[in-house]
mmCIF file of C-alpha atoms and ligand atoms in Angstrom:
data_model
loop_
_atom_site.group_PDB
_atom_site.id
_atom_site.type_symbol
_atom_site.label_atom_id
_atom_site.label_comp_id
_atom_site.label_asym_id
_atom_site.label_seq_id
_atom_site.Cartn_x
_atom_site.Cartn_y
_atom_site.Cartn_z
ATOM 1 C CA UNK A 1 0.000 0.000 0.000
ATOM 2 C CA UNK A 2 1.219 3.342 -0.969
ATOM 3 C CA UNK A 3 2.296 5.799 2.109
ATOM 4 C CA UNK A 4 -0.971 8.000 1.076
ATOM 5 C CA UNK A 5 -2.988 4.879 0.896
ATOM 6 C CA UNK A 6 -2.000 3.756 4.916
ATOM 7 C CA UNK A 7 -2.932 7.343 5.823
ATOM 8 C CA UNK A 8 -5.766 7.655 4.438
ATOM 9 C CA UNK A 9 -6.939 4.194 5.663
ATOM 10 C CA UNK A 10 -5.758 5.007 9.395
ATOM 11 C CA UNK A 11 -7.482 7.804 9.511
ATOM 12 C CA UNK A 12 -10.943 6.210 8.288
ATOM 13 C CA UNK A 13 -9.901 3.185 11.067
ATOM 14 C CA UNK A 14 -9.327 5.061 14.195
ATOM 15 C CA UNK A 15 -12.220 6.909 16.476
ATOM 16 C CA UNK A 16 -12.052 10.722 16.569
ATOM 17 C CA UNK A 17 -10.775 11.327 19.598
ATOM 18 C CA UNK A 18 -7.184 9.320 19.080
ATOM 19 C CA UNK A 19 -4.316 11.284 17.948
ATOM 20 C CA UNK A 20 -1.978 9.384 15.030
ATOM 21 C CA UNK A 21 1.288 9.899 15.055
ATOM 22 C CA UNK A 22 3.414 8.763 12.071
ATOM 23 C CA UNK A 23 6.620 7.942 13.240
ATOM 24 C CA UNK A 24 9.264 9.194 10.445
ATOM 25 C CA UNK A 25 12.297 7.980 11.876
ATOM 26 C CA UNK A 26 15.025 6.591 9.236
ATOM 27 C CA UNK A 27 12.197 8.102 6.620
ATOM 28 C CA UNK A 28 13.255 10.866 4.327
ATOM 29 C CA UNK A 29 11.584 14.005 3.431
ATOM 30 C CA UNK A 30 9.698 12.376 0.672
ATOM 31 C CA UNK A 31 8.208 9.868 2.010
ATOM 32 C CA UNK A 32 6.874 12.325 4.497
ATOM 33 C CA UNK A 33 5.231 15.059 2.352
ATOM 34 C CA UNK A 34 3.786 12.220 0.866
ATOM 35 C CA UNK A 35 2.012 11.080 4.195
ATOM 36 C CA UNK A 36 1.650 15.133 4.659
ATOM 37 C CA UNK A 37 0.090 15.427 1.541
ATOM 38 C CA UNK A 38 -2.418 12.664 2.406
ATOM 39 C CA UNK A 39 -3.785 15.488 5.043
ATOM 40 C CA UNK A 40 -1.267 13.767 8.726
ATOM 41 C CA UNK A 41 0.120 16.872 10.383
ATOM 42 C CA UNK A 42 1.424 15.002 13.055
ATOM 43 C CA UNK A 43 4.771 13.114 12.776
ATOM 44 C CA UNK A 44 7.315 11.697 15.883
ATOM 45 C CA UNK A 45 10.989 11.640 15.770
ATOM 46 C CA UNK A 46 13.130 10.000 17.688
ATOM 47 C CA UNK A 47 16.903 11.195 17.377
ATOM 48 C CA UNK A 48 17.418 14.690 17.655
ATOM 49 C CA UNK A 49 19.467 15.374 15.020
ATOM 50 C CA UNK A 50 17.607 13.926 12.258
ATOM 51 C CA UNK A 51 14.682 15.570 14.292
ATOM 52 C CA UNK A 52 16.232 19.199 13.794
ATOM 53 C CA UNK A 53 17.453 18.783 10.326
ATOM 54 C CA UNK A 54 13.795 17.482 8.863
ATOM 55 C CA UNK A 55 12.083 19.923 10.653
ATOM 56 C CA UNK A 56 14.218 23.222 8.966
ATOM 57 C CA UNK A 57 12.988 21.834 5.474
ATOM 58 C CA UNK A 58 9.686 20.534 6.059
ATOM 59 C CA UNK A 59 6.447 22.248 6.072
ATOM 60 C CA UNK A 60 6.222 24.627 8.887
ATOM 61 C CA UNK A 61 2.521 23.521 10.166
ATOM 62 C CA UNK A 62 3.805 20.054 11.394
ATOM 63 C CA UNK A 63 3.275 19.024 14.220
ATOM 64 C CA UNK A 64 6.407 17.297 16.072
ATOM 65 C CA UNK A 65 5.886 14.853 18.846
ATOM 66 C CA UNK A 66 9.738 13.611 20.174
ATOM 67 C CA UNK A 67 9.272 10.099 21.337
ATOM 68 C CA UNK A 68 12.929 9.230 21.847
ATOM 69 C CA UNK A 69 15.364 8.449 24.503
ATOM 70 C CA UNK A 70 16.864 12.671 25.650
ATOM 71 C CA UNK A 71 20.137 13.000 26.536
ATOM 72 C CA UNK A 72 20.038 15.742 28.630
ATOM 73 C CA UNK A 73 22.525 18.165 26.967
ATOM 74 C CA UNK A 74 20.472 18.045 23.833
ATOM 75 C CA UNK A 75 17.441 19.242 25.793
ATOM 76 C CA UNK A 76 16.980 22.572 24.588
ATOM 77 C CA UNK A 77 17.095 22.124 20.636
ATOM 78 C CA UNK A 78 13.996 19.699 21.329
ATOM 79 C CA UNK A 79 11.679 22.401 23.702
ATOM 80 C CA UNK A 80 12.649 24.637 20.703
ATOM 81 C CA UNK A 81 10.752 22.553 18.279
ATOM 82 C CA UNK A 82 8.594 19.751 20.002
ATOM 83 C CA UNK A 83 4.797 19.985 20.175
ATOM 84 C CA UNK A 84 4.813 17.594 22.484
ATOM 85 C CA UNK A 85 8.008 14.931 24.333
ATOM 86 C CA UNK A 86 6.683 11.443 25.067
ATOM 87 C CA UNK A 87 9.308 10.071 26.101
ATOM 88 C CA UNK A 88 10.331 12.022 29.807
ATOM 89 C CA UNK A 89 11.896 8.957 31.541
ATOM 90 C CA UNK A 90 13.768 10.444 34.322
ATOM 91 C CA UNK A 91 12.979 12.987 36.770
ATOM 92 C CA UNK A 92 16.798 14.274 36.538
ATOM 93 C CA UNK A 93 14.940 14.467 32.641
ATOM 94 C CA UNK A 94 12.304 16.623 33.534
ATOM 95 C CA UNK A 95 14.125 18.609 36.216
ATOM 96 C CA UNK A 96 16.433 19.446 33.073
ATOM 97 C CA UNK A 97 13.466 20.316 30.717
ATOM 98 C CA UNK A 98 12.058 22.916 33.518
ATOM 99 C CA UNK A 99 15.874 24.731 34.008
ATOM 100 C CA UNK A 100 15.825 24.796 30.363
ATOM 101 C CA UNK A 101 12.356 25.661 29.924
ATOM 102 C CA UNK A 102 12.850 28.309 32.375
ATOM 103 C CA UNK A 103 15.576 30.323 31.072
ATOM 104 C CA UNK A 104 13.947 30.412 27.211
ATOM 105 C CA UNK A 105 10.543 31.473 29.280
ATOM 106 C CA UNK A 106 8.266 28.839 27.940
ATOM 107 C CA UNK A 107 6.029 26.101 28.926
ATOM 108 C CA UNK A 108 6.922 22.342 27.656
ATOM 109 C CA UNK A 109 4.383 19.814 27.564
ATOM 110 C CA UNK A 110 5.565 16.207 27.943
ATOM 111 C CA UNK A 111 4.200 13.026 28.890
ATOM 112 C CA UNK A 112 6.121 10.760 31.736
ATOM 113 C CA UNK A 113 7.153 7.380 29.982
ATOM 114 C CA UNK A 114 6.515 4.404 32.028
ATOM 115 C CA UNK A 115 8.173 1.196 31.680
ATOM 116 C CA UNK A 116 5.820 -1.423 31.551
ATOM 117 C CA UNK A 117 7.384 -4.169 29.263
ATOM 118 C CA UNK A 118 9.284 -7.012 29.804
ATOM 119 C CA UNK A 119 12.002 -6.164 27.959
ATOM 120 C CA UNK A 120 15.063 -4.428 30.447
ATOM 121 C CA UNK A 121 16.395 -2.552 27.354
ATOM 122 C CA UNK A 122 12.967 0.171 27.219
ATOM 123 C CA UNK A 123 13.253 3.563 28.769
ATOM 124 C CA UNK A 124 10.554 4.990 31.630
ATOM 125 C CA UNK A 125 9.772 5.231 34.774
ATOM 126 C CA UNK A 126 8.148 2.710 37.161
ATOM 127 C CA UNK A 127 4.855 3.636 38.635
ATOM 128 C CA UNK A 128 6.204 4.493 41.739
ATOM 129 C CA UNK A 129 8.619 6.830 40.411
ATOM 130 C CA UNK A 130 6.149 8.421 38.170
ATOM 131 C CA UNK A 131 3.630 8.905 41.006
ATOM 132 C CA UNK A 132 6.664 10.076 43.151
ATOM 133 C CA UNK A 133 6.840 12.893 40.502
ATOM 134 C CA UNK A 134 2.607 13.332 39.819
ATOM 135 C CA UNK A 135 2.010 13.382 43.605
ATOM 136 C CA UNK A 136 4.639 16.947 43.483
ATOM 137 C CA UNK A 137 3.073 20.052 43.250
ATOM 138 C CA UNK A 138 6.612 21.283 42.521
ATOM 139 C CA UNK A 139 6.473 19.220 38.941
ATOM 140 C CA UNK A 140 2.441 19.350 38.962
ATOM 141 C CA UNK A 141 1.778 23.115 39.493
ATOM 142 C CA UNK A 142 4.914 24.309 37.186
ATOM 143 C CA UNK A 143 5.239 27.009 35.214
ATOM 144 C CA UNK A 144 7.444 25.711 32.781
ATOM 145 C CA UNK A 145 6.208 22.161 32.234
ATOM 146 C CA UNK A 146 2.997 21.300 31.574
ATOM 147 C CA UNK A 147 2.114 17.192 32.473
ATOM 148 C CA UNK A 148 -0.035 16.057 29.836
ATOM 149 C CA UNK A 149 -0.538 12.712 30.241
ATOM 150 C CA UNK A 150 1.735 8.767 29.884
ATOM 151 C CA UNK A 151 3.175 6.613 27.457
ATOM 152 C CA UNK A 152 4.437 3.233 27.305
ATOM 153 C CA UNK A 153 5.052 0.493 25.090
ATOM 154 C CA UNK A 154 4.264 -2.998 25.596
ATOM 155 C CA UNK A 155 6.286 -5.930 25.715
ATOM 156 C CA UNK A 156 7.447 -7.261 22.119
ATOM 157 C CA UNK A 157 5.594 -10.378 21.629
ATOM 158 C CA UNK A 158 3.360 -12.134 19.449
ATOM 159 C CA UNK A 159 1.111 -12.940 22.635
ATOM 160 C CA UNK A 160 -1.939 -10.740 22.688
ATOM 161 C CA UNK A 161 -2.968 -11.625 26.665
ATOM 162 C CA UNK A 162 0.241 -10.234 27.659
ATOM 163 C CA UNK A 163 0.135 -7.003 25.368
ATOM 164 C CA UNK A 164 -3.452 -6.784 26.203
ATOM 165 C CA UNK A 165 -2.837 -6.930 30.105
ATOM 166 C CA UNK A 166 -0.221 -4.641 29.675
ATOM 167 C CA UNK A 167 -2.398 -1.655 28.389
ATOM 168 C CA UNK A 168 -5.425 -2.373 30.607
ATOM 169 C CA UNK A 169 -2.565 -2.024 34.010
ATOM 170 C CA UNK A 170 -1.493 1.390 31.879
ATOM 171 C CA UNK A 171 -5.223 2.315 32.059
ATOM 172 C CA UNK A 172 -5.664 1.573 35.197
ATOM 173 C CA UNK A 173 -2.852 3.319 36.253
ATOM 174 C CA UNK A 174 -3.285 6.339 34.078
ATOM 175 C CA UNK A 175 -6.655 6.703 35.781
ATOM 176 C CA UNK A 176 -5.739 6.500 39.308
ATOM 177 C CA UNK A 177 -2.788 9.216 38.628
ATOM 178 C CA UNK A 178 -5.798 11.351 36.756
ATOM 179 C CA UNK A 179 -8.115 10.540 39.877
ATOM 180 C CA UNK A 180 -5.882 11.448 42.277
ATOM 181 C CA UNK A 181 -3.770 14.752 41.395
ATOM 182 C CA UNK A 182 -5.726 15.648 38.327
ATOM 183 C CA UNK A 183 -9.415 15.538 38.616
ATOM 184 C CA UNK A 184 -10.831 17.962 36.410
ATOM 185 C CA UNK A 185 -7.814 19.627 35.000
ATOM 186 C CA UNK A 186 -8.258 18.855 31.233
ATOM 187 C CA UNK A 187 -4.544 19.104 30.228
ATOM 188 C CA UNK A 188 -3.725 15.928 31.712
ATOM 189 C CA UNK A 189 -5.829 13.744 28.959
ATOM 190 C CA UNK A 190 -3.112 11.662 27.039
ATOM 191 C CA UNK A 191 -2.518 8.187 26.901
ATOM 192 C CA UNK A 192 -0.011 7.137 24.517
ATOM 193 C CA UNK A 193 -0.109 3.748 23.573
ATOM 194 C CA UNK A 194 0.317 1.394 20.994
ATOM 195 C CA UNK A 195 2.306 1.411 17.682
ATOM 196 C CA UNK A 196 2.049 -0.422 14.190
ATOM 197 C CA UNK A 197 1.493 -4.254 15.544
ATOM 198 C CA UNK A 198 -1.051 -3.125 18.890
ATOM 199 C CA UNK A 199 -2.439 -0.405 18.083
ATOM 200 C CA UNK A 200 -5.972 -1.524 17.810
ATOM 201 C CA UNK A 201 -5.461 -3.586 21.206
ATOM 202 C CA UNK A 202 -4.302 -0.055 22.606
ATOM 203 C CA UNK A 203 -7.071 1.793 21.418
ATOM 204 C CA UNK A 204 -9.690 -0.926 22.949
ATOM 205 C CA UNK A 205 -7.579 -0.500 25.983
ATOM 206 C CA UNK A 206 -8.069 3.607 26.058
ATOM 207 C CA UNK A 207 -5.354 4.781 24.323
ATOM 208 C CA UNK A 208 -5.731 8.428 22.768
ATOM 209 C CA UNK A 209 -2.775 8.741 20.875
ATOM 210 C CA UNK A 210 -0.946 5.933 18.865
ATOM 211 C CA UNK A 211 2.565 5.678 17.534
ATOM 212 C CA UNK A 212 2.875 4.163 13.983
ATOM 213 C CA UNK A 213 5.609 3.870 12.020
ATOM 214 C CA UNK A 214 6.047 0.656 9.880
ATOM 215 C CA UNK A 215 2.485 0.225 8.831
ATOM 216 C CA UNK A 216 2.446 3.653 7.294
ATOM 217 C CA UNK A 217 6.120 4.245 5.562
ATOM 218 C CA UNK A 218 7.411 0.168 5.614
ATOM 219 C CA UNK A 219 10.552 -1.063 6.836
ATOM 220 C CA UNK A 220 13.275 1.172 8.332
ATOM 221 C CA UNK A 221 16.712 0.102 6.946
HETATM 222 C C1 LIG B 301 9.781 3.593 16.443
HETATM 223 C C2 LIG B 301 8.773 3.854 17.469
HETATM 224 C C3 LIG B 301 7.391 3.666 17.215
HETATM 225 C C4 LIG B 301 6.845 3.142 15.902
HETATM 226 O O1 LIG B 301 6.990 1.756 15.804
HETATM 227 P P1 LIG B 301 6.372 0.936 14.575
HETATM 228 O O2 LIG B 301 6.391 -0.466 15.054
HETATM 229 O O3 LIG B 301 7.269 1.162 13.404
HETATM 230 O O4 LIG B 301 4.998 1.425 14.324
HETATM 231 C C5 LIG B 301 6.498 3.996 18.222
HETATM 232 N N1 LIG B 301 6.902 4.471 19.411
HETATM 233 C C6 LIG B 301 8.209 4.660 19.696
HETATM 234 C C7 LIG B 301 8.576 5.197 21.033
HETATM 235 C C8 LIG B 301 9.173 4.356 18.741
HETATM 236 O O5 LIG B 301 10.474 4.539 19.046
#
């Protein structure tokens, strides 16, 4: 299926209220004006560099989402140009996004990444660690950062129950942190799960923004 074609089909496939973002990482500019062109304005990148680079020559009304492991010294060219960071996985992460946030006087929205897979070699934070960080006003109330919502990916395996079960604890969890420190405040609303092989088991699980990548430009060499 053409790039156009996938886009066009994901966006007839997934309920209004899910965000799709079509991970370009390893793609080249063509491949993502043609996904542009299809009508996505929202595309994640994952290495800074190749972040910063596509985003001086591509259409100015995208809409970057950095879903990547941050080193923290390249935290300021990413604030300058992400919509949105998935992928905060440390609170010495964060701390670093509100210094930097701070002294360019703006406000950074990011999600906290929580590890949920099996796998020891994904990024994020446990629950505990996350709720250490949700449960401070100091990182809740900020000026600088603005919490949005989680993210995770699920273990990679061809067995459904445990994907499945993974999501449904990410629910859970994602609505006992919104429960406890953010009932009624709209801005924390996101729940980033799922990617080209789960997505559809993410979404039944309340996910409201998916990652895909593969399904939509093939193969990354
Ligand atoms: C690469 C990547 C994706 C996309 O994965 P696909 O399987 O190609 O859809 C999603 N989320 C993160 C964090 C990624 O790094």
């Amino acid at each position: 299926m053409s790039i156009a074609d996938s886009i066009r089909k994901l966006q007839k496939e997934l309920p209004e209220n899910v965000c799709l973002v079509a991970v370009s990482k390893f793609h080249n500019d063509e491949s993502i004006m043609q996904a542009y062109d299809a009508g996505q304005r929202v595309f994640g990148e994952s290495r800074v560099q190749e972040f910063i680079s596509k985003k001086k020559t591509l259409p100015k009304d995208i809409i970057w989402h950095f879903i990547g492991h941050l080193q923290r010294n390249k935290v300021k060219d990413v604030i300058l140009n992400a919509s949105l960071i998935e992928s905060v996985d440390s609170e010495r992460l964060l701390q670093t996004i509100i210094n930097e946030s701070e002294k360019l006087k703006i406000k950074t929205r990011c999600l906290l990444q929580i590890h949920i897979a099996k796998e020891e070699t994904k990024f994020g934070l446990t629950q505990v660690e996350c709720e250490n960080i949700l449960s401070n006003p100091k990182y809740r109330k900020n000026k600088f950062i603005e919490i949005n919502g989680l993210m995770a990916m699920a273990t990679f395996t061809d067995d459904e129950s445990v994907i499945k079960s993974e999501f449904k604890a990410m629910k859970d969890f994602f609505k006992s942190m919104k429960m406890k420190y953010f009932e009624g405040v709209d801005s924390f609303s996101v729940l980033s799960m799922g990617m080209s092989d789960d997505y559809m088991l993410a979404i039944e699980c309340g996910s409201t923004n998916v990652r895909i990548g593969t399904s939509i430009f093939g193969v990354r060499s």
